[in-house]
Each structure stands twice: as structure tokens, then as C-alpha cells.
Amino acid sequence: MAAIQSDNHGLRLFVRYAVLTLIAVIFIFPLIFMLMSSLKPDQQLLTDTESLRAFLPVGDISLDNYFAAFRRAPVGLFVFNSVLVTGLTVLLSLAVCSLAAFAFVFIDWRGRELLLTLILATLIVPFETIAIPLLLISANLPWIGLEGITRGWLNSYQVQIVPFIADGLTIFLFVQYFKDLPGELIEAARVEGASWGQVYRKVVMPLAGPVLATAAILKFLAMYNQYLWPLMVVQQEAYRPVMVGLQYFFQLNRAWGEIMAYLSLITVPVLAFYLFLQRAFIASIASTGIKG
Amino acid sequence: MARVSLSGIKKNYGGVEIIKGVDIDVADGEFTVFVGPSGCGKSTLLRMIAGLEDITGGTLTIGDRVVNDLPPKDRSIAMVFQSYAIFPHMTVRENLAFGLTIANAPKAEKDAKVAEAARILQMEHLLDRRPSQLSGGQRQRVAIGRAIVRKPGVFLFDEPLSNLDAALRVDMRMELAKLHADLGATMIYVTHDQVEAMTLADKIVVLNAGIVQQVGTPLELYHRPANLFVAGFIGSPKMNFLKAKVEAVDATSVTVGSPDIGTLVLPKANVAAAVGDAVTVGMRPHHLTLGGAQDITGRVVLVERLGNETLTAIVLASGQQIIVALPGDIEVMAGQQLHLATQAERACLFLANGLAA
């Protein structure tokens, strides 16, 4: 009996690994293709796509495409812009949205249900529908900078950051997580003399690691992949992010090797960020049932 | 330490009155237990004292201050919750010192008070552990320790032993009684467990449906319940209730009778009942004995042997079932006919409106 059970267990394990390996391969092959292609000249790259050689570092391998990509576009500047815009938006978003969710869940005030419903309703509004009004508003907003008060946010970092700090999805994630925290912890802190600010800083946020990781990753991906909005509001190269920078490679002579090199370069920050937070991200999905 | 006074306290939820004008006085240093069935409003009352629920009407005084509108931190209270509510991301030491940290107390003071609380609760060796590394009993001790550290005027306990297993509950009950004796602090304790109420309390407040049913010492409530609800709630197994009619009343006794109990003369003075009135006679299972006067006769339907006593369910002629607590080593079995004697002087009498006669 024990032997049969152990055989079954071995078989189940084998099937499980086989399925997981297949899924991993499906997800990782495009990345391998991108990396391998970035090392090959265009001619070979195109012929290799007819065979499995496309996924192997064979033939005329070099870093020439990377040098060419740097010559064609200011890759460093674009990556810097994207990391700056994305990083600041993520940090500000976590702070603002968690505070909003805290007020919605823990503090009793008139109209909170209605306001939360309205915020959640924004989840079903596609960005494209508000893009033009947002553009018109942004073009006329005042800003206090080193040059004093100026009007119009176009061609700036703030126009890429501020509109995305507060969003329904991030608030929703925090609200759901906070609702699952035991209410007695909050009440105990209040009885012990903690102000709402201290409850937020000393009790709620230290327990919010998993949802912070989830919200950070989702926000990071959304912001890093921004294309339409920066295309509309940024005309100057100095503020251009990576996705808009891709245009530099779709000129008359399309250089696929350079495109792959550029894509490989701009993928690095995303992978690094995900790997940094993946443990907490997976824990969060497992515990709250939120799908990434 | 402080006195707590509730005067005409009311609580409404969306137009529904949950607490209906409660008056209670808790003396300085007294251990008062709020007891009642689920939904009776005892926890709500405690949370109103703590400042976690708004007070709809009435006056709440702690010490000599009216605290109706004060936040919890200004009421000189500490609360121990059913779920312990200790902070999982902090060590035991940090949990104990939480209130003092919030108040920016000097480190030396914090260390001294934490050490004192740890000594009282015998958990010096646990100070650097996290809550996840503690057992249920140890967690509850941390929660109590956190309350001790702040030296509050009033300790509030909201069913603190409900999550513990039976053996641990007995141990913790004794520790709480000892803690009260050592600290001499005012304590208000909410429970639905009448054994906890009877063993811990100086004074018990029995609540039902948001109304105080009776306030008294444990033995007062046991021997002289004010109404049928208190009589049925206090005591385990619960009191037997038998319908009867008043047959005679004089200055020192009342005679009642029914087919089940025959005629019973209860030594009760000045009973406000007239001959012919329907009444209920209450008899505790422990106040019925075998043999003797043979007041009650019935057939055994169920026997529960507990070792120290034998709980026996008996069906009377009318079909009503009563419980009798017989000695542990007695030989009874289902189907057997039993003759029981009542202790008339210990029986309770309730009028048709449910109040004690």
C-alpha cells in the first residue's frame, strides 16, 4: 500500500513539474529570443527565426547591436527618465493610496461609502477616454519651480507623475487588505493612546508588507509601460521615457537587432524590481487572492 | 484605581435601541462581571466604557470625571481583548511598552515598568519573542501585561478567556483572581460564561436584551434571583421551573400545588400573590434529593455520570422534564422510577410576570 502511494506521489510530482516547466518555457522563450537576437546581425537574426537557432547563441555573436542602440538613441537618459518617473510615482502612490484606504476602512466619517464607490467606479473608465481632457487640464496647470510660477505642465516630469499618484486600483488593493486586518489591533492601539497617525505608522503599515509589494509591482509595471500619455505630453527628448524612445528604432531602415538590444536593456529594471519584491508579491497573492 | 458609574446609559444603532438605559455603579477596586447571553449588549456596554463606541444617552463617569466624549486614551482605562490583539510585528517587550512608547516615556521608566509587568505575570523569559512564537495562554498574558504596564484606573476585559482551551481557562481564571488581589484595581469583565462570572466577581451584573436584570454578589444571584431570566441563567445545570397554583398565603409562608409537585409550603414572607394565581416554582438540581418526603415522582430518561455527581433527567407525570444532581456513586438507570424530596426553604417562587415573589 505504502509503495503504491509513493509511486502515485512520484507520478503526481512528475506531472506537476512537467506542467510548470512547460508554462515557464512559454513565458521565458520570448525573453530568450529577445536576448539572443540582440546579439546577432539582422541578416542572421531573420534566417534564424525559421529554426530553433533563434533561441541559441550561435553564429555571428557580438555586442554590436548594443553599441549601435546607444548611438541611435540616448538609452541611458530614457532609462533614467523612466526609472525616475516610475520610482517617484510608485512611492507617492503607496503613501497617498494607503492613507486614503486607511481613512476609508478605519475612520468613521460621513460619506465614506459613497466616495469609495465613486473611486472604485473609476476602475471601469479606460484611460483613453480621459486622456484628452487630462491633456487640456495639464497644459494649463500652474507649477512652482526654480523659475517661479509657470503655467502648463507639458514637457516635464510632473506631468508624467502627478496624474497617476492616486488611482482606484491601488486604493482598492489597500482597502481590501486593511479590511482583513483584525479590528481589535486598531482598537487596542487606540486604547493605548495612539493617534490615527500613530496607528497608521506603527500598527497598520508595518503589517502591510504584502499589499505594499503587490501594489508597488502593479504600479511599477503600469508606469514603466506608459506609452500613450508621455507621447501626448512630452515632446522634448530630455523628459522622454523608454517606451516612447522605441520610436527611434522604427525609422525607414528598421534594425531588428538594435531593437532587441534596446528592449533587453529596458527590461533590466523591471526584472530587477520584480525579483526584489517577488517573495512578498507571491505571499500577498496567496493570502489575499488578488491576481497580479 | 477609580470608581465607574453608568447612569441611564443608552446606545442606538440606526434607530434600534441596543442598550436601554443602564444604571451600574462599580466601586473603587471592585471586580465586576457583566454576564449575559450573546447579543445582550454586554460587550457594547464595555466598549462604551472604553470609548470605542459612542454613547447615545446617559452619563458615564470614571473617577470623578464625566468621560462621555473623551477619547479612549484620556479615560484612564486599559483593555484586554478576546483575540488578545497583541501586535504581531513587535516582540513581547515592544508590545508591553507600546502605550509608554506612544506617550514618549523615558527609556528607564519603560524598562522598569515592563520588567515589573513581566515579573508579575512570570514571563521574563518571553520578552524577546514574537507573538507567533507564543502559546494562546502566553499571548493572553502579554495582553494583560500590556494593560498592567500603563497602571490604568480601570481594567476592562472583553471575554479574555474565550479563545483558550478548558484547562488553560481554569488556570488563567485563577491568575486573574490573583492579579486582582495583588493590584487591587477596579476591573470590569465581560463574559457569557457564568462559571467565570461566579468565580471571579465581587459583583455580577446580569444583562439581557440591553437591560440590567439584576446586580448582586454571586451568591445573591444564585440564591435569590430577581426573575426567571436570572434564575435560569445563573447556575449549572440550570434551575428547574415547575408550574403551580397558589393554594394559600399567610404572613410567613405560601402554599403552592400542582400534579407534579403535590402540595409545597414555601417559607416566604409577604408574598404578593393571591390564592389561585399561576406561579412558577424554581428548584435547583442540587436542591432535590432522593427519598425523604417524596414530594416529586418521575421516570429517569437520561443519566450523565460526571464522577463527582450524576446528572439525571427525569420526566414527571405532566410530561415535563427536570434535571436532578445526585451523588456521583449512585446507581440509577434509564426507565427507573425515582422519588425526590424538595428543600422547600431553598425553592424560589416567581409570579406570572416572571419576577421573584
PDB file of N, CA and C in Angstrom, chain A residues 184-185 187-195 198 202-203 206-207, chain B residues 47 73 77 81 83 85-90 98-99 102 146 150:
ATOM      1  N   GLU A 184      -9.534  44.581  16.227  1.00  0.00           N
ATOM      2  CA  GLU A 184      -9.146  44.739  17.631  1.00  0.00           C
ATOM      3  C   GLU A 184      -7.719  45.267  17.770  1.00  0.00           C
ATOM      4  N   LEU A 185      -6.860  44.999  16.753  1.00  0.00           N
ATOM      5  CA  LEU A 185      -5.493  45.544  16.803  1.00  0.00           C
ATOM      6  C   LEU A 185      -5.541  47.063  16.775  1.00  0.00           C
ATOM      7  N   GLU A 187      -8.142  48.923  17.594  1.00  0.00           N
ATOM      8  CA  GLU A 187      -8.788  49.409  18.817  1.00  0.00           C
ATOM      9  C   GLU A 187      -7.816  49.348  19.990  1.00  0.00           C
ATOM     10  N   ALA A 188      -7.012  48.274  20.045  1.00  0.00           N
ATOM     11  CA  ALA A 188      -6.034  48.151  21.130  1.00  0.00           C
ATOM     12  C   ALA A 188      -5.058  49.322  21.066  1.00  0.00           C
ATOM     13  N   ALA A 189      -4.604  49.649  19.868  1.00  0.00           N
ATOM     14  CA  ALA A 189      -3.664  50.770  19.719  1.00  0.00           C
ATOM     15  C   ALA A 189      -4.322  52.083  20.148  1.00  0.00           C
ATOM     16  N   ARG A 190      -5.601  52.257  19.799  1.00  0.00           N
ATOM     17  CA  ARG A 190      -6.314  53.487  20.174  1.00  0.00           C
ATOM     18  C   ARG A 190      -6.447  53.584  21.696  1.00  0.00           C
ATOM     19  N   VAL A 191      -6.805  52.436  22.323  1.00  0.00           N
ATOM     20  CA  VAL A 191      -6.949  52.431  23.786  1.00  0.00           C
ATOM     21  C   VAL A 191      -5.608  52.747  24.448  1.00  0.00           C
ATOM     22  N   GLU A 192      -4.500  52.252  23.821  1.00  0.00           N
ATOM     23  CA  GLU A 192      -3.175  52.500  24.390  1.00  0.00           C
ATOM     24  C   GLU A 192      -2.727  53.945  24.197  1.00  0.00           C
ATOM     25  N   GLY A 193      -3.531  54.718  23.481  1.00  0.00           N
ATOM     26  CA  GLY A 193      -3.217  56.145  23.366  1.00  0.00           C
ATOM     27  C   GLY A 193      -2.687  56.584  22.015  1.00  0.00           C
ATOM     28  N   ALA A 194      -2.673  55.672  21.034  1.00  0.00           N
ATOM     29  CA  ALA A 194      -2.126  56.046  19.732  1.00  0.00           C
ATOM     30  C   ALA A 194      -3.100  56.962  18.972  1.00  0.00           C
ATOM     31  N   SER A 195      -2.554  58.002  18.331  1.00  0.00           N
ATOM     32  CA  SER A 195      -3.368  58.848  17.453  1.00  0.00           C
ATOM     33  C   SER A 195      -3.587  58.076  16.147  1.00  0.00           C
ATOM     34  N   GLN A 198      -0.383  57.628  14.432  1.00  0.00           N
ATOM     35  CA  GLN A 198       0.468  56.588  15.022  1.00  0.00           C
ATOM     36  C   GLN A 198      -0.063  55.191  14.721  1.00  0.00           C
ATOM     37  N   LYS A 202       2.599  52.913  13.088  1.00  0.00           N
ATOM     38  CA  LYS A 202       3.191  51.910  13.978  1.00  0.00           C
ATOM     39  C   LYS A 202       2.479  50.558  13.945  1.00  0.00           C
ATOM     40  N   VAL A 203       1.224  50.547  13.492  1.00  0.00           N
ATOM     41  CA  VAL A 203       0.489  49.272  13.511  1.00  0.00           C
ATOM     42  C   VAL A 203       0.126  48.818  12.094  1.00  0.00           C
ATOM     43  N   PRO A 206       3.353  48.636   9.226  1.00  0.00           N
ATOM     44  CA  PRO A 206       4.287  47.516   9.420  1.00  0.00           C
ATOM     45  C   PRO A 206       3.670  46.153   9.093  1.00  0.00           C
ATOM     46  N   LEU A 207       2.331  46.071   9.104  1.00  0.00           N
ATOM     47  CA  LEU A 207       1.674  44.795   8.793  1.00  0.00           C
ATOM     48  C   LEU A 207       1.257  44.718   7.323  1.00  0.00           C
TER      49      LEU A 207
ATOM     50  N   ARG B  47     -17.445  48.384  25.579  1.00  0.00           N
ATOM     51  CA  ARG B  47     -16.799  49.216  24.549  1.00  0.00           C
ATOM     52  C   ARG B  47     -17.194  50.683  24.728  1.00  0.00           C
ATOM     53  N   LYS B  73      -7.912  57.124  25.143  1.00  0.00           N
ATOM     54  CA  LYS B  73      -6.624  57.331  25.821  1.00  0.00           C
ATOM     55  C   LYS B  73      -6.739  58.264  27.030  1.00  0.00           C
ATOM     56  N   ILE B  77      -8.100  54.005  31.212  1.00  0.00           N
ATOM     57  CA  ILE B  77      -8.525  52.600  31.143  1.00  0.00           C
ATOM     58  C   ILE B  77      -7.498  51.802  30.343  1.00  0.00           C
ATOM     59  N   PHE B  81      -8.506  42.260  25.051  1.00  0.00           N
ATOM     60  CA  PHE B  81      -9.498  41.810  24.072  1.00  0.00           C
ATOM     61  C   PHE B  81      -9.563  40.283  24.003  1.00  0.00           C
ATOM     62  N   SER B  83      -9.445  38.454  21.333  1.00  0.00           N
ATOM     63  CA  SER B  83      -8.463  37.903  20.390  1.00  0.00           C
ATOM     64  C   SER B  83      -7.044  38.301  20.779  1.00  0.00           C
ATOM     65  N   ALA B  85      -5.282  40.707  20.637  1.00  0.00           N
ATOM     66  CA  ALA B  85      -4.928  41.977  19.997  1.00  0.00           C
ATOM     67  C   ALA B  85      -3.519  42.428  20.357  1.00  0.00           C
ATOM     68  N   ILE B  86      -2.565  41.473  20.355  1.00  0.00           N
ATOM     69  CA  ILE B  86      -1.182  41.912  20.525  1.00  0.00           C
ATOM     70  C   ILE B  86      -0.577  42.068  19.138  1.00  0.00           C
ATOM     71  N   PHE B  87       0.340  43.007  19.006  1.00  0.00           N
ATOM     72  CA  PHE B  87       0.839  43.390  17.677  1.00  0.00           C
ATOM     73  C   PHE B  87       1.829  42.345  17.168  1.00  0.00           C
ATOM     74  N   PRO B  88       1.498  41.682  16.051  1.00  0.00           N
ATOM     75  CA  PRO B  88       2.309  40.546  15.615  1.00  0.00           C
ATOM     76  C   PRO B  88       3.711  40.924  15.140  1.00  0.00           C
ATOM     77  N   HIS B  89       3.911  42.207  14.777  1.00  0.00           N
ATOM     78  CA  HIS B  89       5.227  42.603  14.253  1.00  0.00           C
ATOM     79  C   HIS B  89       6.160  43.094  15.350  1.00  0.00           C
ATOM     80  N   MET B  90       5.693  43.057  16.594  1.00  0.00           N
ATOM     81  CA  MET B  90       6.529  43.538  17.699  1.00  0.00           C
ATOM     82  C   MET B  90       6.864  42.383  18.634  1.00  0.00           C
ATOM     83  N   PHE B  98       4.193  49.356  24.449  1.00  0.00           N
ATOM     84  CA  PHE B  98       3.575  50.140  23.356  1.00  0.00           C
ATOM     85  C   PHE B  98       2.962  51.461  23.851  1.00  0.00           C
ATOM     86  N   GLY B  99       2.159  51.373  24.890  1.00  0.00           N
ATOM     87  CA  GLY B  99       1.491  52.578  25.398  1.00  0.00           C
ATOM     88  C   GLY B  99       2.486  53.626  25.872  1.00  0.00           C
ATOM     89  N   ILE B 102       4.214  55.234  22.893  1.00  0.00           N
ATOM     90  CA  ILE B 102       3.322  56.233  22.289  1.00  0.00           C
ATOM     91  C   ILE B 102       3.355  57.532  23.103  1.00  0.00           C
ATOM     92  N   ARG B 146       0.295  44.169  28.946  1.00  0.00           N
ATOM     93  CA  ARG B 146       0.248  45.479  28.292  1.00  0.00           C
ATOM     94  C   ARG B 146      -0.700  46.412  29.050  1.00  0.00           C
ATOM     95  N   ARG B 150       0.528  50.155  31.964  1.00  0.00           N
ATOM     96  CA  ARG B 150       0.070  51.558  31.941  1.00  0.00           C
ATOM     97  C   ARG B 150      -0.538  52.001  33.271  1.00  0.00           C
TER      98      ARG B 150
END
